PDB file of C-alpha atoms (C1' of nucleotides) in Angstrom:
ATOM      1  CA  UNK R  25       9.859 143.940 -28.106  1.00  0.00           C
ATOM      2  CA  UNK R  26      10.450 140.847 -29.648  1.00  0.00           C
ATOM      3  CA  UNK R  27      13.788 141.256 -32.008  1.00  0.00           C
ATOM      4  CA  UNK R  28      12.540 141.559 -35.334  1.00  0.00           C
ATOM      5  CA  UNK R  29      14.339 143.032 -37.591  1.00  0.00           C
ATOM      6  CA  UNK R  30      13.801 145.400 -40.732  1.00  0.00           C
ATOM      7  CA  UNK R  31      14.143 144.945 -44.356  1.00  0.00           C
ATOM      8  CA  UNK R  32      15.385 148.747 -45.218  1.00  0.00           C
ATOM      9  CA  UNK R  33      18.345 150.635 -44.010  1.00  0.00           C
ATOM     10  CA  UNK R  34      18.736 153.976 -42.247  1.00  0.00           C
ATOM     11  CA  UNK R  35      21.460 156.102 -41.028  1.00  0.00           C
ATOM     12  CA  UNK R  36      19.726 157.264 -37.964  1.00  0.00           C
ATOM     13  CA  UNK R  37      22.753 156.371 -35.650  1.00  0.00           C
ATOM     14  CA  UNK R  38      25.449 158.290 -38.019  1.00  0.00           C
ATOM     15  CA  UNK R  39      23.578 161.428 -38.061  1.00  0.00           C
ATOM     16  CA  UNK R  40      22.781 161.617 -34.054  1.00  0.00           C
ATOM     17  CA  UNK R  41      26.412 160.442 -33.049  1.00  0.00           C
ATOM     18  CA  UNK R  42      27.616 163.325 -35.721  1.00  0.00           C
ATOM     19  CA  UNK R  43      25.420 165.964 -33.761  1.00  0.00           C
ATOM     20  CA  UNK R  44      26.636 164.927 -30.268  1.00  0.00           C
ATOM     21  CA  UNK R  45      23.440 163.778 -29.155  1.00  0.00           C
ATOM     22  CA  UNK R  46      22.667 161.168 -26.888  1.00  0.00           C
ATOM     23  CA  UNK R  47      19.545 159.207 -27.720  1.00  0.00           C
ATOM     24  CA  UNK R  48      17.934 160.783 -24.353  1.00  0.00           C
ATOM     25  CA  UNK R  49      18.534 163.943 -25.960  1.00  0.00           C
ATOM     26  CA  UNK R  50      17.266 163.435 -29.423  1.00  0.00           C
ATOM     27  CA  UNK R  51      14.530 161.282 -28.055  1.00  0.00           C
ATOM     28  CA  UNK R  52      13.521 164.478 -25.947  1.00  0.00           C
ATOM     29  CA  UNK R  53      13.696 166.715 -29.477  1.00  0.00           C
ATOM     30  CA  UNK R  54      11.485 165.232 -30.884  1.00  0.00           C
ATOM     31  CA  UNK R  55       9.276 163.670 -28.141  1.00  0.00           C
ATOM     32  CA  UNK R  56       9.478 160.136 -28.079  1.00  0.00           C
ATOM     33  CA  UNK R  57      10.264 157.541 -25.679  1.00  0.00           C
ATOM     34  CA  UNK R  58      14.248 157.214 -26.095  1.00  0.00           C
ATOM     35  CA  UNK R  59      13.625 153.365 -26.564  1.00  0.00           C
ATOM     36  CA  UNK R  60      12.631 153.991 -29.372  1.00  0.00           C
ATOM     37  CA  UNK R  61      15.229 155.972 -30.833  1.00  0.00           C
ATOM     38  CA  UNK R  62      17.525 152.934 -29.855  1.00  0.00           C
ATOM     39  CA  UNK R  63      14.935 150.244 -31.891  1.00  0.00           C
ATOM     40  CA  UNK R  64      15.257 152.522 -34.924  1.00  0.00           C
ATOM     41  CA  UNK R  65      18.582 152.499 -34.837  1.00  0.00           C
ATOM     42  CA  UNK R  66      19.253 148.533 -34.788  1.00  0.00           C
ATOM     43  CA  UNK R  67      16.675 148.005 -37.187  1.00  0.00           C
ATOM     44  CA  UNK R  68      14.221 146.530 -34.685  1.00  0.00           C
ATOM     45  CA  UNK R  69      11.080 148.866 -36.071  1.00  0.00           C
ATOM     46  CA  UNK R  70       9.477 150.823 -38.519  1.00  0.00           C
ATOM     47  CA  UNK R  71       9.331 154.387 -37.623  1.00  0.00           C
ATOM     48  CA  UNK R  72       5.844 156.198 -38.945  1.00  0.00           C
ATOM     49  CA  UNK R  73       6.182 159.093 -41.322  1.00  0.00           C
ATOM     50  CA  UNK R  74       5.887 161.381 -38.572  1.00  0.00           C
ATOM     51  CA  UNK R  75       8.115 159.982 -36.650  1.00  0.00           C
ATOM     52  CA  UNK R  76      10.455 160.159 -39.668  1.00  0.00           C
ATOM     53  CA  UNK R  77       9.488 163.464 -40.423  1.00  0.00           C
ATOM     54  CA  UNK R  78      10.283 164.851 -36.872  1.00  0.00           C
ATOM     55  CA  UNK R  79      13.444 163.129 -37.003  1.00  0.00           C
ATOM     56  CA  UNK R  80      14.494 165.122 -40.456  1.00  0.00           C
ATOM     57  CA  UNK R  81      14.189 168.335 -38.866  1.00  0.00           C
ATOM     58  CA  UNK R  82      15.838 167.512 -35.603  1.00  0.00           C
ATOM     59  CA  UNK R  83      19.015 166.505 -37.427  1.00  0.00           C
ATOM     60  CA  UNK R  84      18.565 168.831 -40.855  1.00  0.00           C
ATOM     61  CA  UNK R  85      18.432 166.627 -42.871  1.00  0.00           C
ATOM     62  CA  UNK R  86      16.012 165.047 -45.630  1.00  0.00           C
ATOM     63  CA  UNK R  87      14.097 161.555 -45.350  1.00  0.00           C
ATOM     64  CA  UNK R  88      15.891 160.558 -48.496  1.00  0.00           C
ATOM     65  CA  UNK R  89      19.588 160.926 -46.752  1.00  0.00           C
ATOM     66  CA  UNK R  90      18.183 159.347 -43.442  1.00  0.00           C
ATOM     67  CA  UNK R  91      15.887 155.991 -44.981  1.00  0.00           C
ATOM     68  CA  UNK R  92      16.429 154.504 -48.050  1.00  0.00           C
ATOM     69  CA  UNK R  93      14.969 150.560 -49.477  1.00  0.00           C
ATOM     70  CA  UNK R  94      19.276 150.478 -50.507  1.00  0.00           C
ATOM     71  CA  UNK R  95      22.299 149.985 -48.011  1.00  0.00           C
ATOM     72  CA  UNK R  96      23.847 153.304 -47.566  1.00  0.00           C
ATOM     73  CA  UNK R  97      27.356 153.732 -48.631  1.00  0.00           C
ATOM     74  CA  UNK R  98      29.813 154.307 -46.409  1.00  0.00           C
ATOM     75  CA  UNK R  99      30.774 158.192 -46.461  1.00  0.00           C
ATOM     76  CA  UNK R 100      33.736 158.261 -48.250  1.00  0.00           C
ATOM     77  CA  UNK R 101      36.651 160.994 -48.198  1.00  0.00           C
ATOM     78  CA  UNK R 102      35.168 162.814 -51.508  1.00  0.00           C
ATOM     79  CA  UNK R 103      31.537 163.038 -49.725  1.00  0.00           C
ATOM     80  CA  UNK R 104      33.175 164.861 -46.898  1.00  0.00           C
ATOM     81  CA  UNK R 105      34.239 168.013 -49.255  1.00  0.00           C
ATOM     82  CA  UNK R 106      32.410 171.048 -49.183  1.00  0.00           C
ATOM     83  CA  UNK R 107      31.112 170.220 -52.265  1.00  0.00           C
ATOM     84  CA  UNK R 108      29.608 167.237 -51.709  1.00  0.00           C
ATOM     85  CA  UNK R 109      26.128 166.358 -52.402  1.00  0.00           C
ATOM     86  CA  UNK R 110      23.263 164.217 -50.511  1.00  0.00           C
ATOM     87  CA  UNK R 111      23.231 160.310 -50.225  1.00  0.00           C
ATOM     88  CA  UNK R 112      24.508 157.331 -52.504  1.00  0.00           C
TER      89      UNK R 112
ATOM     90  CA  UNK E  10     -11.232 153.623 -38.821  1.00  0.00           C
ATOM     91  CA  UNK E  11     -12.576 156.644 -37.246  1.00  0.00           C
ATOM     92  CA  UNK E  12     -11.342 159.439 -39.252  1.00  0.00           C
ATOM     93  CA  UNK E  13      -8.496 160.895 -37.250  1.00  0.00           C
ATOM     94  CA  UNK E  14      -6.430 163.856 -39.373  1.00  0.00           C
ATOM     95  CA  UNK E  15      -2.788 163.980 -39.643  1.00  0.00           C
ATOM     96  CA  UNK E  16      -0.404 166.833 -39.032  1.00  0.00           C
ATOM     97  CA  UNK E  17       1.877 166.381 -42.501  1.00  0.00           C
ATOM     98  CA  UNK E  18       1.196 166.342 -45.895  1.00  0.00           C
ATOM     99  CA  UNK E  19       1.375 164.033 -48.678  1.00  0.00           C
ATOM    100  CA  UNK E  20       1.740 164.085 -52.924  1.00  0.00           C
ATOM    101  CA  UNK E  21       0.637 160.377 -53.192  1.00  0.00           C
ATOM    102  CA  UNK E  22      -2.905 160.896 -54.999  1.00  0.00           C
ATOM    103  CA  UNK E  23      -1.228 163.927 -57.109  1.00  0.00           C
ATOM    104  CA  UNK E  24       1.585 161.440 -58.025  1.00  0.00           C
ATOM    105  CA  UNK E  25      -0.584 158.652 -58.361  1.00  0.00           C
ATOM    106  CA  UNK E  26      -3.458 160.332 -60.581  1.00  0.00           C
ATOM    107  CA  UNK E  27      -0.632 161.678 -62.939  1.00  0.00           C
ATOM    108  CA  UNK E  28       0.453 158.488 -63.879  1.00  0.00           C
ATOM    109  CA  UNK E  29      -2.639 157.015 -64.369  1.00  0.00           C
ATOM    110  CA  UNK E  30      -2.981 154.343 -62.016  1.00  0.00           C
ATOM    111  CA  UNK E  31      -6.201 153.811 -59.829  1.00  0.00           C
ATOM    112  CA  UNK E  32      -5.659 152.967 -56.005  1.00  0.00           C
ATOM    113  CA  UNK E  33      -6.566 149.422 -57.036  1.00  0.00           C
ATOM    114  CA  UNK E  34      -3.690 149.404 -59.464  1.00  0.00           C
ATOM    115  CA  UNK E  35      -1.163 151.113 -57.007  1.00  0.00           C
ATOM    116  CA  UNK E  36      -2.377 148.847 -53.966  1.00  0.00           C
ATOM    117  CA  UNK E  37      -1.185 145.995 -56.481  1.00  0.00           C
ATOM    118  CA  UNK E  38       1.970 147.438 -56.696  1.00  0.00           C
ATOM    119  CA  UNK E  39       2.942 147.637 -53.229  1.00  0.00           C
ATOM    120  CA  UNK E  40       0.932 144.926 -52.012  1.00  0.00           C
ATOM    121  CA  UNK E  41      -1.086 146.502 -49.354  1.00  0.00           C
ATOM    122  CA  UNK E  42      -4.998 147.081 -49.223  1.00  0.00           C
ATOM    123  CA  UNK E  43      -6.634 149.624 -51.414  1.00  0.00           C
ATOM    124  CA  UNK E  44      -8.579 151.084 -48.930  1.00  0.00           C
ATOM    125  CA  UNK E  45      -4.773 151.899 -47.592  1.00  0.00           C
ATOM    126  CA  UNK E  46      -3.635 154.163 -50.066  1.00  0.00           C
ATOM    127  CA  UNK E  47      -7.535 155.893 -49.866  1.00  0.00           C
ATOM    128  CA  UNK E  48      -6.303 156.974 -45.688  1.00  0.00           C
ATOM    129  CA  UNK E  49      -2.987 158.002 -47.026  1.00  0.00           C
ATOM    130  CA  UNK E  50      -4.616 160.505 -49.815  1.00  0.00           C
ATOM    131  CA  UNK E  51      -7.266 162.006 -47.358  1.00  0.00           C
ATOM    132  CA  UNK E  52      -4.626 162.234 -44.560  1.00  0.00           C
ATOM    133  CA  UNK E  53      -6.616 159.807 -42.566  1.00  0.00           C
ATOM    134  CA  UNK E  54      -3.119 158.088 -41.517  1.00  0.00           C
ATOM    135  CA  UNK E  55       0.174 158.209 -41.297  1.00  0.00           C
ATOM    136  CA  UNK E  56       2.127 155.341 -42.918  1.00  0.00           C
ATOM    137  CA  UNK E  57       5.038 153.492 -41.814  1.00  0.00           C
ATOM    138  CA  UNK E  58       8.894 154.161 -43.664  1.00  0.00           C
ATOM    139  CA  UNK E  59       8.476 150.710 -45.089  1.00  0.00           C
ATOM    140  CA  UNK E  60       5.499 151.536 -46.946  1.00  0.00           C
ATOM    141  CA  UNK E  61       6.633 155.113 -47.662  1.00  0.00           C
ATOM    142  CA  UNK E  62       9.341 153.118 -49.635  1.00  0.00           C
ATOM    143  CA  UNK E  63       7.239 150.933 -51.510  1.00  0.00           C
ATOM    144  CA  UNK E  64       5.787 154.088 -52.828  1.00  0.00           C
ATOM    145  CA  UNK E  65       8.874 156.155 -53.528  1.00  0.00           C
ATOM    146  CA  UNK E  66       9.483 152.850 -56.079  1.00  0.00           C
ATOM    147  CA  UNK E  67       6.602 152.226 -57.280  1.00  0.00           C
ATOM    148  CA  UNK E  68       5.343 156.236 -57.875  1.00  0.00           C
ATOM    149  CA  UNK E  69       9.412 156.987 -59.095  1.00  0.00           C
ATOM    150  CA  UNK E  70       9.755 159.682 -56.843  1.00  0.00           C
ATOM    151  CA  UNK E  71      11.951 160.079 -53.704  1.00  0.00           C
ATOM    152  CA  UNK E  72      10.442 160.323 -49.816  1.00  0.00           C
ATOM    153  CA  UNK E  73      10.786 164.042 -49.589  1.00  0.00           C
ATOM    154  CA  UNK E  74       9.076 164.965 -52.579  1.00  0.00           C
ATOM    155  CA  UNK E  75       5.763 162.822 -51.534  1.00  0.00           C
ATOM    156  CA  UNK E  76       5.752 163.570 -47.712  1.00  0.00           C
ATOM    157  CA  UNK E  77       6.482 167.142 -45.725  1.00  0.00           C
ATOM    158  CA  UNK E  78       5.470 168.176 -42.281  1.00  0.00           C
ATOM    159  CA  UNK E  79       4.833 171.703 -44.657  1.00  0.00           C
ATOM    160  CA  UNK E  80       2.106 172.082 -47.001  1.00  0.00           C
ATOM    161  CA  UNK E  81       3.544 171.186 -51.038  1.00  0.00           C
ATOM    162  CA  UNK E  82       3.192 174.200 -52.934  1.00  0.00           C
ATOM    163  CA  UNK E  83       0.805 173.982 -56.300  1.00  0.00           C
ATOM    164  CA  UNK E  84       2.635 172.800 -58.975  1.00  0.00           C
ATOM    165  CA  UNK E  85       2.920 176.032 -60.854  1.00  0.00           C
ATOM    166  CA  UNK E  86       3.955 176.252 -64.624  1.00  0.00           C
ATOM    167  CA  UNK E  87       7.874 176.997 -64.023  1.00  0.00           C
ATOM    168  CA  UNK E  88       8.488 173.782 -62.030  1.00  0.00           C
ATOM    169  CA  UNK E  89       7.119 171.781 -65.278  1.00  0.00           C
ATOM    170  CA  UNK E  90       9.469 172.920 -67.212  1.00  0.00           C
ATOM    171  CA  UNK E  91      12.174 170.368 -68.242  1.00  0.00           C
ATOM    172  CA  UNK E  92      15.333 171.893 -65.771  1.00  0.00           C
ATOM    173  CA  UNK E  93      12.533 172.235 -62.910  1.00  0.00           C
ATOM    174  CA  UNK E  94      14.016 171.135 -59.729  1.00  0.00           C
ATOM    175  CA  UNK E  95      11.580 169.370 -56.960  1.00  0.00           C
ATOM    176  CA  UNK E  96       9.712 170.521 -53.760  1.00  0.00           C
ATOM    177  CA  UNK E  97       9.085 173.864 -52.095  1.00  0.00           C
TER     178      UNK E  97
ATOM    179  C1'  DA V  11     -29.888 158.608 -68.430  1.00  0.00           C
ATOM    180  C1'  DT V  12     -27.682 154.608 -67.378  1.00  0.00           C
ATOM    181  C1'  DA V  13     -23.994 151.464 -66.417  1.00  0.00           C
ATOM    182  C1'  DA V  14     -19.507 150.709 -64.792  1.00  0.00           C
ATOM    183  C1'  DA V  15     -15.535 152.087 -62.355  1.00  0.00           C
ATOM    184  C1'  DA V  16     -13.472 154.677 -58.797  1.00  0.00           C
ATOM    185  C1'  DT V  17     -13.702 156.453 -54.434  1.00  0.00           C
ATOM    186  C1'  DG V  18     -15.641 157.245 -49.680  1.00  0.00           C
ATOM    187  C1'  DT V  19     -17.552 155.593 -45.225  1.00  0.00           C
ATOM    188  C1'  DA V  20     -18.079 152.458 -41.610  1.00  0.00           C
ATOM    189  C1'  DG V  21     -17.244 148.705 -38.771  1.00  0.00           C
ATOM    190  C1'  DT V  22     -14.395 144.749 -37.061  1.00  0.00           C
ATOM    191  C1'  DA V  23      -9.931 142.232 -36.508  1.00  0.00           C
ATOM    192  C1'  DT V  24      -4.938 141.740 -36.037  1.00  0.00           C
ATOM    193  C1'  DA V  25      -0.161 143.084 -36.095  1.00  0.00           C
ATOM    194  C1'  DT V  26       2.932 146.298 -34.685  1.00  0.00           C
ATOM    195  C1'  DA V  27       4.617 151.153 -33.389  1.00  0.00           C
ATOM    196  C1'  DT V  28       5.408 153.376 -29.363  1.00  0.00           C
ATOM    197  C1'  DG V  29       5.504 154.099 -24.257  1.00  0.00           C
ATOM    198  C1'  DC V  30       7.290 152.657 -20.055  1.00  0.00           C
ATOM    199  C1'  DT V  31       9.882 150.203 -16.266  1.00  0.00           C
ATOM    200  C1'  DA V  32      13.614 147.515 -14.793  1.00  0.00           C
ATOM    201  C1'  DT V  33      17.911 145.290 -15.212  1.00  0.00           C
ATOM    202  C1'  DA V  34      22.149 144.040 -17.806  1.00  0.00           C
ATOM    203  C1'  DT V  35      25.875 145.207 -20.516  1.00  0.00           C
ATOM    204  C1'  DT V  36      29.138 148.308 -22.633  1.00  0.00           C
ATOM    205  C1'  DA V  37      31.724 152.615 -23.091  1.00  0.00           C
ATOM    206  C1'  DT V  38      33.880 156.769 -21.017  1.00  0.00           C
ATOM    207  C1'  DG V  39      36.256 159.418 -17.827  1.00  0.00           C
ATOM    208  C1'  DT V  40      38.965 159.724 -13.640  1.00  0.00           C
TER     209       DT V  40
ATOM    210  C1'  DA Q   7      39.899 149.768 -10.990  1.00  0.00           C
ATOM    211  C1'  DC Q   8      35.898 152.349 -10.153  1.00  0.00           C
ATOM    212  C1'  DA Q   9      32.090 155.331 -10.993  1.00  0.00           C
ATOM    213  C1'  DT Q  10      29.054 157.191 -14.275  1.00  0.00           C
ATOM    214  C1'  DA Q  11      26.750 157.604 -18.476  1.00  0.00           C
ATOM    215  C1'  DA Q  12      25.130 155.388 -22.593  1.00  0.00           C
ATOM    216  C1'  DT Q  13      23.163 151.607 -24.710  1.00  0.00           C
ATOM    217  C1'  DA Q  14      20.922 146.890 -24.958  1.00  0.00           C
ATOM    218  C1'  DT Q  15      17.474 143.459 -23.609  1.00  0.00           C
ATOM    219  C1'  DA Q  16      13.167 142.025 -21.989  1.00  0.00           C
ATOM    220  C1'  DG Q  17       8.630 142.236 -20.660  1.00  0.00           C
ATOM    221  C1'  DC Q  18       3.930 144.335 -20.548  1.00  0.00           C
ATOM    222  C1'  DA Q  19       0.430 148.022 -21.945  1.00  0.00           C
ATOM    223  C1'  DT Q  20      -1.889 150.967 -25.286  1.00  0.00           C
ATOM    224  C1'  DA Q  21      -2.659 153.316 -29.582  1.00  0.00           C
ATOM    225  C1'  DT Q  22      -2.789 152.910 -34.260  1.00  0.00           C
ATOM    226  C1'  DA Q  23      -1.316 151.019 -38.992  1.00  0.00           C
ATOM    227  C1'  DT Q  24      -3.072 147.893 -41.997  1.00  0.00           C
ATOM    228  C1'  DA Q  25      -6.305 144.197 -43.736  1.00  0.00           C
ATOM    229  C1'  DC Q  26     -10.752 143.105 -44.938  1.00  0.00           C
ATOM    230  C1'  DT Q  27     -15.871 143.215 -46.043  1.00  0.00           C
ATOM    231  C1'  DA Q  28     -19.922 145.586 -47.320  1.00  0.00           C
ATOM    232  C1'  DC Q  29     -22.432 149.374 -48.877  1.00  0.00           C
ATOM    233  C1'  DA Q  30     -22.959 154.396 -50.336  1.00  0.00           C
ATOM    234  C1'  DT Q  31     -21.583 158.063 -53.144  1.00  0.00           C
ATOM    235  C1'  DT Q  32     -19.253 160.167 -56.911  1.00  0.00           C
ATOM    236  C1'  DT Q  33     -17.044 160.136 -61.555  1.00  0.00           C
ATOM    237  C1'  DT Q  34     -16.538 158.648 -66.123  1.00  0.00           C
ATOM    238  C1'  DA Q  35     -17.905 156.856 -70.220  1.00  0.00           C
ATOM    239  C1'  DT Q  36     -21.495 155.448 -73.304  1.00  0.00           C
TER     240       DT Q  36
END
DNA sequence: ATAAAATGTAGTATATATGCTATATTATGT
DNA sequence: ACATAATATAGCATATATACTACATTTTAT
């Protein structure tokens, strides 16, 4: 793959790390190559829908918190309450 | 294209019909190909993140309210109310 | 009933998502 | 420091997303 590089942001990386997965083992969840996990998360491609969808349920969480057009925000202290809500 | 038939579901003709814009007029928006938006609506393919986004902007409405590996529910007369929430 | 606009169908062409293999580099544990 | 696991880089192969053109069918308005 050539090195391109993406013009939109995700937080696949985050999310895996959080769950203790390897990218072998989230590539296997979901079936995909684990490559591609690892072009996904340095920007290098644009996942399909399905791909994306797949991804949501193997780490519970919804498109909107895992792909945005925006930089995500770093998670700050107040996001990590029980309370906290989604994204931004 | 040879008529394949995708395994997720999409709002983008619902969304797009109720604010009055014709594919023509949405294709605009996003810049891709009308015909593009026609194999999103009948399922036909299965678009990339990037172009998800482009239609979460243009269409106002976030990525898990327009795509779900589960069928969307009719809109039914409670979720139009003004405190509806979205989805499921 | 007719015209115009919107949508569907079909075929070809190109770019790129994804798979896969192999090797290099980096991180982790002992 | 060494071994092992995890990740990165690079190349090639294949399937498919997307563009585009042309024509058919359906919808909408008059």
């Amino acid at each position: 793959m050539s090195s391109k590089q993406v013009n939109f942001y995700n937080r696949v990386k985050m999310l895996r790390v959080e769950r203790g997965l390897s990218r072998q083992q989230l590539a296997e969840l979901i079936n995909v190559h684990p490559q591609t996990i690892g072009y996904i998360e340095r920007q290098q491609f644009n996942p399909t829908i399905e791909l994306a969808l797949n991804l949501s349920k193997a780490l519970g969480v919804g498109l909107d918190a895992m792909f945005s057009a925006e930089p995500f925000e770093l998670v700050d202290e107040a996001a990590l309450r029980p309370s906290a809500k989604t994204n931004k």
